[in-house]
Amino acid sequence: MLFLSFEDKKSNTYIKHFEVKKGTIQKNTRKNASAVEITTEDYNDLIFYMADGSKPRYANIENNKVRAL
């Protein structure tokens, strides 16, 4: 039998730490059935490390940093 405490049920709301991740990602876009176009986009994300082990990503804007703190 598994017993969960209140903290375990709410563990997705606790941030252990966060970091800023920058880089470039390639995306495939399909114009029609035979043509595929590969584009590159820069990203600048905040990665939050949650107590439950999840790592959601959010845009690196000041409002998200303030909410995290």
Backbone as a chain_set.jsonl record, in Angstrom:
{"seq": "MLFLSFEDKKSNTYIKHFEVKKGTIQKNTRKNASAVEITTEDYNDLIFYMADGSKPRYANIENNKVRAL", "coords": {"N": [[0.849, -1.178, 0.0], [0.568, 2.209, -0.815], [1.393, 5.256, 0.578], [0.877, 8.675, 0.286], [2.219, 11.793, 1.093], [1.189, 15.182, 1.862], [3.079, 16.899, 0.741], [4.123, 15.37, -1.336], [1.99, 15.246, -3.137], [1.84, 17.876, -3.925], [4.285, 18.32, -5.098], [4.915, 19.131, -7.667], [4.754, 21.839, -7.662], [6.889, 22.984, -6.42], [9.932, 24.572, -6.907], [13.159, 23.52, -7.395], [15.574, 24.513, -8.502], [16.565, 26.777, -11.171], [17.609, 27.34, -14.58], [19.136, 29.146, -17.307], [18.86, 28.4, -20.651], [20.383, 28.521, -23.735], [20.419, 28.364, -27.307], [20.384, 26.821, -30.608], [17.904, 25.477, -32.687], [16.844, 23.077, -35.088], [14.133, 23.003, -37.293], [11.718, 21.181, -39.081], [9.667, 22.067, -41.705], [6.76, 21.513, -43.551], [5.837, 22.277, -46.731], [4.301, 21.32, -48.868], [3.203, 18.09, -50.066], [5.565, 17.049, -51.122], [7.684, 18.786, -50.64], [10.013, 19.729, -48.258], [11.048, 21.982, -45.872], [13.82, 23.086, -44.087], [14.32, 24.902, -41.242], [16.136, 27.098, -39.058], [16.029, 28.052, -35.686], [16.639, 30.323, -33.065], [16.726, 29.779, -29.57], [15.854, 30.73, -26.249], [15.492, 29.823, -23.271], [13.993, 29.376, -20.018], [14.675, 26.86, -17.789], [13.034, 25.004, -15.477], [13.706, 23.125, -12.635], [11.842, 20.906, -11.072], [10.479, 19.7, -7.919], [9.29, 17.225, -8.258], [10.715, 16.064, -10.263], [10.209, 16.835, -12.865], [10.856, 18.945, -15.761], [9.899, 21.688, -16.801], [9.773, 24.097, -19.497], [10.067, 27.579, -20.09], [9.598, 30.77, -21.675], [12.358, 32.991, -21.747], [11.826, 35.584, -20.233], [11.472, 38.629, -18.387], [9.185, 38.682, -16.729], [8.609, 35.947, -16.26], [10.888, 35.21, -14.823], [10.585, 36.741, -12.497], [8.211, 35.669, -11.457], [9.128, 33.116, -10.871], [10.954, 33.547, -8.824]], "CA": [[0.0, 0.0, 0.0], [1.379, 3.411, -0.96], [0.858, 6.449, 1.229], [1.475, 9.909, -0.188], [2.024, 12.928, 1.982], [0.733, 16.413, 1.212], [4.184, 17.436, -0.044], [4.259, 14.599, -2.566], [0.916, 15.636, -4.04], [2.11, 19.237, -4.393], [5.696, 18.439, -5.443], [5.093, 19.788, -8.963], [4.698, 23.293, -7.485], [8.112, 23.439, -5.769], [11.074, 24.704, -7.802], [14.436, 23.293, -6.728], [16.42, 25.558, -9.085], [16.299, 26.984, -12.592], [18.757, 27.811, -15.347], [18.854, 29.704, -18.628], [19.437, 27.569, -21.703], [20.364, 29.188, -25.035], [20.92, 27.532, -28.382], [19.726, 26.853, -31.912], [17.206, 24.236, -32.986], [16.398, 22.955, -36.47], [12.753, 22.55, -37.418], [11.272, 20.815, -40.427], [8.326, 22.522, -42.058], [6.32, 20.882, -44.794], [5.036, 23.191, -47.534], [3.326, 20.458, -49.535], [3.508, 16.672, -49.852], [6.9, 16.656, -51.575], [8.723, 19.75, -50.279], [10.275, 19.927, -46.833], [11.974, 23.096, -45.661], [14.447, 23.039, -42.766], [14.638, 26.228, -40.747], [16.788, 27.12, -37.755], [15.533, 29.091, -34.794], [17.335, 30.48, -31.793], [15.848, 29.732, -28.411], [16.383, 31.265, -25.002], [14.472, 29.32, -22.368], [14.227, 29.095, -18.61], [14.335, 25.487, -17.455], [12.779, 24.869, -14.055], [13.845, 21.78, -12.099], [10.807, 20.803, -10.052], [10.699, 18.686, -6.893], [8.813, 15.917, -8.712], [11.601, 15.577, -11.312], [9.873, 17.379, -14.181], [11.663, 20.088, -16.189], [9.181, 22.513, -17.773], [10.496, 25.216, -20.111], [9.312, 28.802, -20.306], [10.354, 31.809, -22.37], [13.24, 33.746, -20.863], [11.422, 36.981, -20.129], [11.573, 39.117, -17.014], [7.99, 38.308, -15.977], [8.752, 34.565, -15.82], [11.918, 35.168, -13.777], [10.009, 37.31, -11.276], [7.262, 34.678, -10.933], [9.895, 31.984, -10.33], [11.566, 33.931, -7.561]], "C": [[0.894, 1.241, 0.0], [0.682, 4.593, -0.312], [1.604, 7.664, 0.711], [1.208, 11.019, 0.811], [1.551, 14.136, 1.18], [1.829, 16.974, 0.318], [4.35, 16.682, -1.357], [3.189, 14.975, -3.581], [1.17, 17.01, -4.647], [3.542, 19.406, -4.894], [5.931, 19.078, -6.801], [5.016, 21.3, -8.845], [5.968, 23.848, -6.858], [9.273, 23.424, -6.751], [12.347, 24.498, -6.991], [15.458, 24.324, -7.193], [16.03, 25.727, -10.545], [17.554, 27.494, -13.257], [18.278, 28.346, -16.692], [19.587, 28.851, -19.657], [19.269, 28.294, -23.034], [20.913, 28.233, -26.09], [20.148, 27.727, -29.664], [19.11, 25.481, -32.156], [16.787, 24.254, -34.451], [14.991, 22.394, -36.483], [12.457, 22.248, -38.873], [9.865, 21.339, -40.625], [7.972, 21.953, -43.418], [5.407, 21.857, -45.534], [3.952, 22.445, -48.299], [3.8, 19.017, -49.362], [4.94, 16.297, -50.222], [8.012, 17.599, -51.117], [8.816, 19.907, -48.759], [11.327, 21.019, -46.703], [12.506, 23.006, -44.227], [14.831, 24.452, -42.378], [15.335, 26.102, -39.4], [16.241, 28.294, -36.957], [16.39, 29.131, -33.542], [16.319, 30.382, -30.665], [16.593, 30.21, -27.183], [15.338, 30.948, -23.942], [14.951, 29.288, -20.925], [13.803, 27.652, -18.375], [14.216, 25.401, -15.944], [12.92, 23.397, -13.668], [12.915, 21.668, -10.896], [11.121, 19.668, -9.082], [10.241, 17.303, -7.335], [9.644, 15.355, -9.859], [11.291, 16.106, -12.699], [10.724, 18.613, -14.468], [10.901, 20.912, -17.223], [10.045, 23.666, -18.275], [9.546, 26.381, -20.323], [10.206, 29.798, -21.028], [11.16, 32.617, -21.352], [12.88, 35.23, -20.935], [11.396, 37.36, -18.654], [10.377, 38.688, -16.161], [8.084, 36.876, -15.454], [9.809, 34.416, -14.733], [11.365, 35.678, -12.444], [9.046, 36.311, -10.651], [7.994, 33.503, -10.304], [10.489, 32.326, -8.963], [10.512, 34.196, -6.512]], "O": [[1.873, 1.301, 0.744], [-0.473, 4.893, -0.614], [2.834, 7.679, 0.699], [0.093, 11.16, 1.313], [1.524, 14.098, -0.05], [1.534, 17.479, -0.765], [4.68, 17.283, -2.38], [3.47, 15.017, -4.779], [0.751, 17.273, -5.774], [3.979, 20.539, -5.098], [7.043, 19.53, -7.074], [5.197, 21.992, -9.847], [6.12, 25.066, -6.769], [9.569, 22.394, -7.358], [12.591, 25.21, -6.017], [16.135, 24.941, -6.37], [15.266, 24.932, -11.093], [18.455, 28.015, -12.599], [17.176, 28.043, -17.148], [20.789, 28.613, -19.54], [18.154, 28.642, -23.42], [21.768, 27.396, -25.798], [19.362, 28.664, -29.8], [19.722, 24.453, -31.865], [16.422, 25.298, -34.992], [14.687, 21.432, -35.777], [12.888, 22.965, -39.776], [8.976, 21.084, -39.812], [8.804, 21.921, -44.324], [4.342, 22.223, -45.036], [2.81, 22.9, -48.365], [4.716, 18.762, -48.58], [5.476, 15.325, -49.69], [9.185, 17.236, -51.203], [7.826, 20.18, -48.081], [12.37, 20.972, -47.354], [11.736, 22.866, -43.277], [15.576, 25.122, -43.093], [15.148, 25.117, -38.686], [16.023, 29.382, -37.489], [16.812, 28.095, -33.028], [15.187, 30.849, -30.795], [17.817, 30.102, -27.099], [14.403, 31.722, -23.739], [16.146, 29.188, -20.648], [12.688, 27.267, -18.727], [15.167, 25.686, -15.217], [12.322, 22.526, -14.299], [13.164, 22.254, -9.842], [11.926, 18.786, -9.383], [10.755, 16.301, -6.838], [9.327, 14.287, -10.383], [12.051, 15.844, -13.632], [11.247, 19.248, -13.553], [11.221, 20.847, -18.41], [10.932, 24.147, -17.57], [8.383, 26.202, -20.684], [11.431, 29.68, -20.994], [10.697, 32.887, -20.244], [13.544, 36.017, -21.609], [11.308, 36.495, -17.784], [10.547, 38.363, -14.985], [7.681, 36.61, -14.321], [9.658, 33.599, -13.824], [11.648, 35.109, -11.39], [9.061, 36.123, -9.434], [7.53, 32.949, -9.307], [10.518, 31.488, -8.062], [10.843, 34.534, -5.375]]}, "num_chains": 1, "name": "protein.A"}
